[in-house]
Amino acid sequence: MLLAPKPANERDRLQALLTLQVLDTASEDEFEALVRAASVVCGTPISLLTLIDSERLWFKAKIGFAGRTEAPRETSFCAHAILRDGIFEIPDTSLDPRFADNPVVENDPKIRFYAGAPIRLSSGHQVGVVCVVDQQPRKLDDNQREVLRCLAITAAKMLECRRAFIAQNQIAATLQTTLRELAVSKDQLRHLYEATPAMMHSIDAEGRLLMVSDAWLAKLGHARDEVIGRLSTDFLTEASRDYARAVVLPAFFKTGQCERIEYQMVGRDGALFDVLVSAIAERDGAGQTLRSLAVIEDVTARRRAERDLRASEARYRMLADSTNDVITQLDLKLDRRYVSPACRGMLGYEPDEMLRITLAAQIHPDDELQARKTMELLIAGSLPGDRAMTTSRLRHKQGHWVWLEAGMTLVRDPDTGAPLHLICSLRDISERRRVAQDLEQARLAAERAAWSKAEFLANMSHELRTPLTGILGIHDLMRSDPTLAPHHRRSLGLACEAGQSLMAIINDVLDFSKIEAGQLTIETVPFDLASLVEACRDFVNEDAQQKGLRLEARVTGGTAALLGDPIRLRQILLNLLTNAVKFTERGSVIVEGRYRPETARLRLSVSDTGIGIGPGQVASIFERFSQADGSITRRYGGTGLGLAICKRLAELMGGTIGVVSDLGRGSTFFVELPLSVSEAAATRQVAPAEATSGPRRVLLAEDNPLNQMIITDMLRQRGHTVTVVGDGQAAIAAMEGGVFDVVLMDVQMPVLDGFSATRAIRAAQAASGHVRTPIVGLTASAMHEDRERCRDAGMDVHVAKPIEWHRLFATIEELIYAARGTVETPAATAAAPGPLALDIDVLHALREVIGAERFAIMLDAFVLELQQRIVELDHMADPDLAGLAHGWTSMAGHFGFTELQQVCGDVEIAIRRGGCPRGSGLLQSAARRAIAAAASLPRSKAA
């Protein structure tokens, strides 16, 4: 026979049992009813509520054990049951080796079946068992086990309530005895009422309040003089008042006592309180009631918890049985205790089958650790709100895996806060995950398509720009011939304009494609608003003059440098200005830039007196490939992409674009952008003082024969020596066998491309310790990725075709001087160009106006002044430096030294606003670049 060991907390358990004051007490109907319910539900002839003392089992209630009140502990099954948290069940004791030789099995009462649920007090001590017994083998089903468990919980609550009731009665009896023994006076009794922390009141024979305790007043929110003399029932709800008048008070005045009468009291603010009232009456010699003493216990929280629990359990059962989600209850060991019927459709199992399958046996191995860890953290109280969400896979009865989302909630004991069990809601998310995977595949496919599109655009850009570069280059060469006849020069000019128009269309298409692919980067650098607006005005000035239009530029809102993307702003403004000039036959075009510091917003607007736009077309003009109507395209040309690009650029910069137009009277296009003020102007690059253009040794790596001819001729016109190779491998060989000042490297060539060739050249120079030769990347692609690849490969500069010759020549000089260590940083790449050292168009325009001879004298004088004043800049005070910068600003603008003009303006503004510590250095750098640019001009062009 297997003897049950005593629990580790046996001493504390016995003390908890003794505090119940229930051992060897008389039978009580409530407990007898409980075991009768157990016998009926479980279908057994015997049921017991046993309390386990140190050496015996004492029966508080029993069915079927006539004449017995206790049994030895050592032969009892209940001694084993209190060692477990759940149901302890022995279907057939005669077949169980642990109990087959037990005396109660072999002899009377010949027990064959036993099932017991431990009675666990709120303190955690298991003091007894609710058990069912039969003399025939049997097995409980799940519902019977659940009922037996619930009856054990109920028994624990009943025992604790009994103990509380005894304690309360003892208090009441003690108080009554004390009152009688002391025979206190009314004043003494009133003092007792006022001093006690309990809710108490006393009523007379008519039910009117004689005294109330301070706690009573505090709970209901009344003052004492407001309640004395009023009926005690005035402070009850209507239902409780009717019950008191009809039942309780008549019985109380007859018997002189009442115990734990449940009422609802009403506070002054309308709040309701659930209370239990116990009272005794003080009678005179004739037995008439003089007054009463009532003790009132506030059980509002307890009743609310009980109601909430009942409602919660009802909702839980209803939802569990009706929802498509599977609801499960797990104990603290993560064993399932309940599974809702929805498991049939979701996992293919019956609920009772699910109860027999452990979580570890059903969950996917890859998900088990995370799920178990989450539940353990939840039980430990480590997760906020006692809630958690996990995703895992459970095996379907047919063998496949089902993806489930599990929402878990920890249920706690309402009195102690101790964790009781977990409630899990399982939702099938297999379809959701499939859709998500499909969407991810679609996203990846879209990205691959976008990259394919980008690569296609890069290739198309190369294929379109390469022949166009040749065409424009030939025209440039022919126009540079001083013997060319005027009518031939005009024809070549028209051809160049057509080529430039075609290039603009290509650029529009590429820009829009880059925007749509999310590959266009917006920069944030300091820039001068006035310079930007005026430069855009100057760009269209010649076209406006040819049409007889008045062209104005206005800038308001301060002269501070702003932070933004001047290249994209210039692109927007030039598009709006060229449109305005194109669609205006007479009148004016006004471009305005207005910055509002108080709102940190920039507004750019272009107003014209042109053809205007009808109300029906305004909504569509910012859509791609759209113009106001088809006749505009036929008459003025264009792709219909310009305004769409402007709109997308404005949105990328966080702004908006709009138009106000009157058909036949003109339009105003405006752009509004949020821009902040720059704390300091952008740092300019430093150019050498001795920058003069001389013959250079140039290695040209270019596979296209036409481009070879054009580039070679343009370089040789400058006096440079040019070595031409047709592929990257030949370029590497040329670098190994010769010395060059600069390399012009096409990026797409046969045998070995320009990127690979550049990397090989850089590696060889690094290994040998040779001076780093400047390399300029030449590409027909305008894509951002190609500029990045040029830089990553080791190229110093990226120049897009068709080549702007004055920019290329200036860049070559800058790179050469940088390689000699006379420049602080490499020249700015064409990927992010700053202001040009020299705008050749402005220079030519001035020469045409004042004449070549006078122009040469004025240019030489300005360059001489720059050379003489550079050495003085370091010793100038800020006021003198600002005055010099002011004077240089206008002169630089006249000759087209746009970088010098902008630097002078920035330095002057900075000094006026408080100082510019690097002002002299910035002016020296810009002046040296201007001198170098002027020196690089053939005297035939300068004079």
PDB file of C-alpha atoms in Angstrom, residues 512 621-626 640-650:
ATOM      1  CA  PHE A 512       9.967  61.940 -64.758  1.00  0.00           C
ATOM      2  CA  ILE A 621      -2.317  70.661 -66.842  1.00  0.00           C
ATOM      3  CA  PHE A 622      -0.171  69.186 -64.066  1.00  0.00           C
ATOM      4  CA  GLU A 623      -0.816  65.646 -65.281  1.00  0.00           C
ATOM      5  CA  ARG A 624       1.862  63.963 -67.336  1.00  0.00           C
ATOM      6  CA  PHE A 625       1.673  64.234 -71.150  1.00  0.00           C
ATOM      7  CA  SER A 626      -1.017  66.866 -70.717  1.00  0.00           C
ATOM      8  CA  GLY A 640       3.529  67.754 -71.732  1.00  0.00           C
ATOM      9  CA  LEU A 641       5.870  66.542 -68.994  1.00  0.00           C
ATOM     10  CA  GLY A 642       7.292  69.846 -67.783  1.00  0.00           C
ATOM     11  CA  LEU A 643       4.525  70.868 -65.394  1.00  0.00           C
ATOM     12  CA  ALA A 644       4.063  67.292 -64.198  1.00  0.00           C
ATOM     13  CA  ILE A 645       7.754  67.219 -63.288  1.00  0.00           C
ATOM     14  CA  CYS A 646       7.410  70.596 -61.543  1.00  0.00           C
ATOM     15  CA  LYS A 647       4.478  69.269 -59.519  1.00  0.00           C
ATOM     16  CA  ARG A 648       6.323  66.123 -58.446  1.00  0.00           C
ATOM     17  CA  LEU A 649       9.493  68.079 -57.598  1.00  0.00           C
ATOM     18  CA  ALA A 650       7.497  70.523 -55.486  1.00  0.00           C
TER      19      ALA A 650
END
